[in-house]
Amino acid sequence: AVVSTQSTGAYMDLLSFERKLDATIMRKRLDIQEVLKKPMKTKRKLRIFITNTSYTNQSKSPGDQLNSEECQTTWELKIEGRLLDENGQVRADPRAPKKKFSSFFKSLIIELDKEMYGPDSNFVEWHRNPQTQETDGFQVKRPGDKPVKCTINLQLDYQPQNFKLDPRLGRLLGIHTATRPVIVTALWQYIKTNKLQDSIHRDTIKCDEYLQAIFDCQTMKFSDIPFKLNPLFQQPPDPIVIEHVVAVDPGETKSVTHWDISVEVDDTLKQQMNSFLLSTVAQQ
């Protein structure tokens, strides 16, 4: 059989194209693998629902006389939350795995009116530990027939870890709370913008009056920046503080209020990248 030169050339072109395509896919795989090693977060709104219900215990049937001990009012406080979608609606995102409410927080402290409940039972605390079982909400129940002032402190569980900056450096960089890489990048940007890098010794920074006041030195090496920043990281970041009044009225009543806070969740793009990697492996 005779094979035409044209057919052979087309076959060789196809092989060459296939090799280039395989090389391109391999480079993209390596790029994506590098990106996936870094945290990929996006900002979302978490709506916190605070619900309190009060009811009166009645141990006798209707019509019977009840004394004060048999007719006791009790209130119940529930704290729950749901992520909002892009339109500000409480709808589950089918692209993202469902997260329990507690998974967003490192700790939760509820402080009740000390004059009403004394120093021994006016605090309700939850703190994350390695054995923590995630929950969709928190609940507190106490006896009482009067409105109760309470303070709810929520400490976000930042992943990766966030730091609250020293106020002086925070004002200079325009940052209140951020991760270590973000803070270092912002400081480097400030150095470049103000041309503080020594023109001859490029690894040396000439501090301006603001950096001198913060770092207490006239010059510093690039390699010294992480060490000099450590004392300026304040932990933990400020908690979210919610002041709430538990409404207690005769009979069974229910009151719901809500607050919106910003939280970080895994970017759905990360899942798409993982899917791409799995699909390319399956095709090999």
Short mmCIF file of C-alpha atoms in Angstrom, two decimals:
data_model
loop_
_atom_site.label_atom_id
_atom_site.label_comp_id
_atom_site.label_asym_id
_atom_site.label_seq_id
_atom_site.Cartn_x
_atom_site.Cartn_y
_atom_site.Cartn_z
CA ALA A 1 0.00 0.00 0.00
CA VAL A 2 1.16 3.50 -0.77
CA VAL A 3 0.68 6.25 1.84
CA SER A 4 0.57 9.75 0.41
CA THR A 5 2.97 12.37 1.65
CA GLN A 6 0.02 14.66 2.37
CA SER A 7 -1.59 12.11 4.73
CA THR A 8 1.72 11.56 6.54
CA GLY A 9 2.18 15.30 6.99
CA ALA A 10 -1.33 15.73 8.38
CA TYR A 11 -0.74 12.85 10.83
CA MET A 12 2.54 14.39 12.04
CA ASP A 13 0.81 17.77 12.47
CA LEU A 14 -1.87 16.07 14.55
CA LEU A 15 0.75 14.43 16.78
CA SER A 16 2.53 17.76 17.21
CA PHE A 17 -0.73 19.47 18.14
CA GLU A 18 -1.52 16.70 20.64
CA ARG A 19 1.87 17.10 22.30
CA LYS A 20 1.37 20.87 22.58
CA LEU A 21 -2.11 20.36 24.01
CA ASP A 22 -0.82 17.85 26.60
CA ALA A 23 1.95 20.27 27.58
CA THR A 24 -0.55 23.14 27.94
CA ILE A 25 -2.89 21.04 30.11
CA MET A 26 0.05 19.94 32.26
CA ARG A 27 1.13 23.57 32.80
CA LYS A 28 -2.42 24.53 33.73
CA ARG A 29 -2.62 21.61 36.14
CA LEU A 30 0.59 22.73 37.83
CA ASP A 31 -0.64 26.34 37.99
CA ILE A 32 -3.94 25.26 39.55
CA GLN A 33 -2.20 22.99 42.04
CA GLU A 34 -0.08 25.93 43.16
CA VAL A 35 -3.17 28.17 43.50
CA LEU A 36 -5.02 25.50 45.50
CA LYS A 37 -2.20 25.43 48.05
CA LYS A 38 -3.18 28.98 49.04
CA PRO A 39 -6.40 29.84 50.91
CA MET A 40 -9.13 30.95 48.52
CA LYS A 41 -11.76 32.95 50.38
CA THR A 42 -14.65 35.16 49.42
CA LYS A 43 -16.74 37.55 51.52
CA ARG A 44 -20.35 36.63 52.30
CA LYS A 45 -23.03 38.00 54.61
CA LEU A 46 -24.11 35.85 57.55
CA ARG A 47 -27.50 36.76 58.97
CA ILE A 48 -27.69 36.12 62.72
CA PHE A 49 -31.19 35.46 64.04
CA ILE A 50 -31.81 36.11 67.74
CA THR A 51 -35.09 34.61 68.88
CA ASN A 52 -36.50 34.79 72.38
CA THR A 53 -39.65 33.06 73.58
CA SER A 54 -41.31 33.40 76.96
CA TYR A 55 -43.97 31.12 78.37
CA THR A 56 -45.66 30.38 81.66
CA ASN A 57 -45.53 26.91 83.20
CA GLN A 58 -48.94 25.73 84.35
CA SER A 59 -48.96 22.42 86.18
CA LYS A 60 -52.74 22.32 86.76
CA SER A 61 -55.64 22.00 84.38
CA PRO A 62 -57.53 25.13 83.24
CA GLY A 63 -59.90 26.49 85.88
CA ASP A 64 -57.78 25.39 88.84
CA GLN A 65 -56.28 28.04 91.08
CA LEU A 66 -52.52 28.52 90.59
CA ASN A 67 -50.21 29.97 93.18
CA SER A 68 -47.06 31.94 92.32
CA GLU A 69 -44.78 28.90 92.65
CA GLU A 70 -46.91 26.82 90.27
CA CYS A 71 -47.17 29.66 87.71
CA GLN A 72 -43.57 30.46 86.75
CA THR A 73 -42.50 32.41 83.66
CA THR A 74 -39.49 31.11 81.73
CA TRP A 75 -37.72 32.63 78.76
CA GLU A 76 -35.61 30.97 76.09
CA LEU A 77 -32.99 32.64 73.88
CA LYS A 78 -31.82 31.09 70.60
CA ILE A 79 -28.95 32.32 68.40
CA GLU A 80 -28.83 30.91 64.87
CA GLY A 81 -27.55 32.02 61.48
CA ARG A 82 -27.85 31.54 57.73
CA LEU A 83 -25.63 32.64 54.85
CA LEU A 84 -27.19 35.12 52.43
CA ASP A 85 -26.88 34.69 48.67
CA GLU A 86 -25.72 37.36 46.22
CA ASN A 87 -29.21 38.93 46.29
CA GLY A 88 -29.33 39.15 50.08
CA GLN A 89 -31.78 36.27 50.38
CA VAL A 90 -31.59 33.38 52.86
CA ARG A 91 -31.23 30.58 50.33
CA ALA A 92 -28.87 27.63 50.39
CA ASP A 93 -26.15 27.76 47.73
CA PRO A 94 -26.23 24.38 45.95
CA ARG A 95 -22.62 24.90 44.84
CA ALA A 96 -21.27 25.12 48.40
CA PRO A 97 -21.33 22.54 51.21
CA LYS A 98 -23.60 23.50 54.10
CA LYS A 99 -21.72 24.98 57.04
CA LYS A 100 -22.95 24.78 60.61
CA PHE A 101 -23.47 28.12 62.35
CA SER A 102 -20.84 27.41 65.01
CA SER A 103 -18.16 26.72 62.36
CA PHE A 104 -17.80 30.47 61.76
CA PHE A 105 -16.78 31.22 65.34
CA LYS A 106 -13.95 30.57 67.76
CA SER A 107 -16.01 31.45 70.83
CA LEU A 108 -19.39 32.73 71.95
CA ILE A 109 -20.10 34.40 75.31
CA ILE A 110 -23.53 35.52 76.49
CA GLU A 111 -23.49 37.84 79.49
CA LEU A 112 -26.82 38.21 81.30
CA ASP A 113 -27.81 40.96 83.72
CA LYS A 114 -25.65 40.30 86.79
CA GLU A 115 -28.12 41.91 89.17
CA MET A 116 -30.85 39.53 88.05
CA TYR A 117 -28.89 36.25 87.84
CA GLY A 118 -25.91 36.81 90.12
CA PRO A 119 -22.21 36.25 89.40
CA ASP A 120 -22.51 32.45 89.14
CA SER A 121 -25.13 32.01 86.42
CA ASN A 122 -25.02 35.20 84.36
CA PHE A 123 -22.39 33.87 81.91
CA VAL A 124 -22.93 31.28 79.19
CA GLU A 125 -19.73 30.40 77.32
CA TRP A 126 -18.78 28.23 74.35
CA HIS A 127 -15.20 27.87 73.12
CA ARG A 128 -13.90 25.90 70.18
CA ASN A 129 -11.57 22.98 70.91
CA PRO A 130 -10.20 20.01 68.91
CA GLN A 131 -13.22 17.89 69.93
CA THR A 132 -15.86 20.50 69.09
CA GLN A 133 -19.07 19.16 67.54
CA GLU A 134 -20.47 21.81 65.21
CA THR A 135 -24.03 23.00 65.84
CA ASP A 136 -26.65 25.04 63.97
CA GLY A 137 -27.29 27.32 66.94
CA PHE A 138 -27.01 28.09 70.65
CA GLN A 139 -29.76 28.13 73.26
CA VAL A 140 -30.11 29.60 76.76
CA LYS A 141 -33.08 29.10 79.10
CA ARG A 142 -33.67 30.88 82.41
CA PRO A 143 -36.61 31.58 84.76
CA GLY A 144 -37.77 35.20 84.86
CA ASP A 145 -40.74 37.44 84.22
CA LYS A 146 -38.93 40.72 83.53
CA PRO A 147 -37.01 41.97 80.47
CA VAL A 148 -33.37 40.87 80.57
CA LYS A 149 -30.44 42.85 79.16
CA CYS A 150 -27.76 40.62 77.65
CA THR A 151 -24.52 41.13 75.73
CA ILE A 152 -23.55 38.59 73.05
CA ASN A 153 -19.85 38.39 72.16
CA LEU A 154 -18.95 36.47 68.99
CA GLN A 155 -15.30 35.82 68.13
CA LEU A 156 -14.89 34.90 64.46
CA ASP A 157 -12.71 31.91 63.61
CA TYR A 158 -10.51 33.37 60.87
CA GLN A 159 -8.86 30.82 58.55
CA PRO A 160 -6.08 31.72 57.86
CA GLN A 161 -5.46 33.56 61.10
CA ASN A 162 -6.16 37.30 61.18
CA PHE A 163 -4.47 39.90 63.35
CA LYS A 164 -5.59 43.23 64.69
CA LEU A 165 -2.91 45.81 63.93
CA ASP A 166 -1.39 48.32 66.30
CA PRO A 167 -3.53 51.47 65.77
CA ARG A 168 -0.55 53.56 64.57
CA LEU A 169 0.44 51.13 61.81
CA GLY A 170 -3.22 50.39 61.09
CA ARG A 171 -3.93 54.06 60.36
CA LEU A 172 -0.80 54.33 58.20
CA LEU A 173 -1.67 51.30 56.05
CA GLY A 174 -5.45 51.67 56.17
CA ILE A 175 -5.83 48.20 57.73
CA HIS A 176 -7.63 47.25 60.92
CA THR A 177 -7.64 43.45 60.81
CA ALA A 178 -6.01 41.23 58.18
CA THR A 179 -3.82 38.18 57.57
CA ARG A 180 -0.04 38.39 57.94
CA PRO A 181 0.66 38.27 54.14
CA VAL A 182 -1.85 41.07 53.51
CA ILE A 183 -0.23 43.27 56.16
CA VAL A 184 3.32 42.62 54.88
CA THR A 185 2.19 43.36 51.30
CA ALA A 186 0.55 46.62 52.40
CA LEU A 187 3.72 47.70 54.23
CA TRP A 188 5.86 46.91 51.17
CA GLN A 189 3.44 48.93 49.02
CA TYR A 190 3.80 51.87 51.42
CA ILE A 191 7.60 51.59 51.19
CA LYS A 192 7.53 51.58 47.37
CA THR A 193 5.00 54.40 47.10
CA ASN A 194 7.07 56.65 49.37
CA LYS A 195 10.40 55.55 47.80
CA LEU A 196 11.91 54.44 51.11
CA GLN A 197 14.10 51.70 49.61
CA ASP A 198 17.78 52.65 49.64
CA SER A 199 18.96 53.35 46.09
CA ILE A 200 22.31 51.59 46.61
CA HIS A 201 21.66 48.96 49.27
CA ARG A 202 18.36 47.64 47.98
CA ASP A 203 17.80 45.39 50.99
CA THR A 204 17.69 48.45 53.29
CA ILE A 205 14.65 50.58 54.10
CA LYS A 206 15.04 54.20 55.15
CA CYS A 207 12.21 54.82 57.60
CA ASP A 208 10.27 58.05 57.30
CA GLU A 209 9.04 59.88 60.39
CA TYR A 210 5.96 57.66 60.68
CA LEU A 211 7.84 54.36 60.45
CA GLN A 212 10.50 55.69 62.83
CA ALA A 213 7.82 56.39 65.43
CA ILE A 214 6.32 52.91 64.98
CA PHE A 215 9.47 50.75 64.64
CA ASP A 216 11.81 52.96 66.72
CA CYS A 217 14.65 52.87 64.15
CA GLN A 218 15.93 54.97 61.25
CA THR A 219 16.71 52.05 58.92
CA MET A 220 15.88 48.36 58.80
CA LYS A 221 16.59 45.36 56.60
CA PHE A 222 13.88 43.64 54.57
CA SER A 223 14.66 40.43 56.46
CA ASP A 224 13.87 42.23 59.74
CA ILE A 225 10.31 43.17 58.77
CA PRO A 226 8.58 39.96 60.03
CA PHE A 227 10.41 40.20 63.36
CA LYS A 228 9.60 43.90 63.78
CA LEU A 229 5.96 43.37 62.88
CA ASN A 230 5.34 40.67 65.51
CA PRO A 231 4.92 43.09 68.46
CA LEU A 232 2.40 45.10 66.39
CA PHE A 233 0.06 42.12 65.90
CA GLN A 234 -2.64 42.24 68.56
CA GLN A 235 -4.65 39.12 69.30
CA PRO A 236 -7.41 38.29 69.15
CA PRO A 237 -9.21 40.62 66.72
CA ASP A 238 -12.14 42.59 68.11
CA PRO A 239 -15.21 40.43 68.78
CA ILE A 240 -18.63 41.14 67.34
CA VAL A 241 -20.71 42.59 70.16
CA ILE A 242 -24.52 42.52 70.07
CA GLU A 243 -26.61 44.19 72.76
CA HIS A 244 -29.99 42.50 73.12
CA VAL A 245 -32.97 42.71 75.44
CA VAL A 246 -34.93 39.52 76.08
CA ALA A 247 -38.59 40.55 75.99
CA VAL A 248 -40.68 38.77 78.61
CA ASP A 249 -44.46 39.26 78.49
CA PRO A 250 -47.35 37.42 80.14
CA GLY A 251 -48.38 34.36 78.17
CA GLU A 252 -46.43 32.79 75.31
CA THR A 253 -44.71 35.32 73.06
CA LYS A 254 -41.99 35.18 70.43
CA SER A 255 -39.62 37.93 69.28
CA VAL A 256 -37.10 37.70 66.42
CA THR A 257 -34.37 40.19 65.50
CA HIS A 258 -31.51 39.78 63.07
CA TRP A 259 -28.03 41.17 62.44
CA ASP A 260 -25.85 40.86 59.31
CA ILE A 261 -22.10 40.35 59.61
CA SER A 262 -19.34 39.71 57.04
CA VAL A 263 -17.67 36.29 57.07
CA GLU A 264 -15.20 34.50 54.85
CA VAL A 265 -16.12 31.25 53.10
CA ASP A 266 -14.27 29.02 50.65
CA ASP A 267 -14.52 30.39 47.12
CA THR A 268 -16.64 28.17 44.85
CA LEU A 269 -13.92 28.65 42.22
CA LYS A 270 -11.76 26.32 44.30
CA GLN A 271 -14.28 23.52 43.81
CA GLN A 272 -14.34 24.17 40.07
CA MET A 273 -10.54 23.97 39.95
CA ASN A 274 -10.60 20.68 41.83
CA SER A 275 -13.18 19.36 39.38
CA PHE A 276 -10.95 20.38 36.47
CA LEU A 277 -7.99 18.54 37.96
CA LEU A 278 -10.05 15.39 38.50
CA SER A 279 -11.43 15.52 34.95
CA THR A 280 -8.00 15.88 33.38
CA VAL A 281 -6.69 12.94 35.44
CA ALA A 282 -9.63 10.80 34.29
CA GLN A 283 -8.89 11.62 30.64
CA GLN A 284 -5.27 10.53 30.82
#
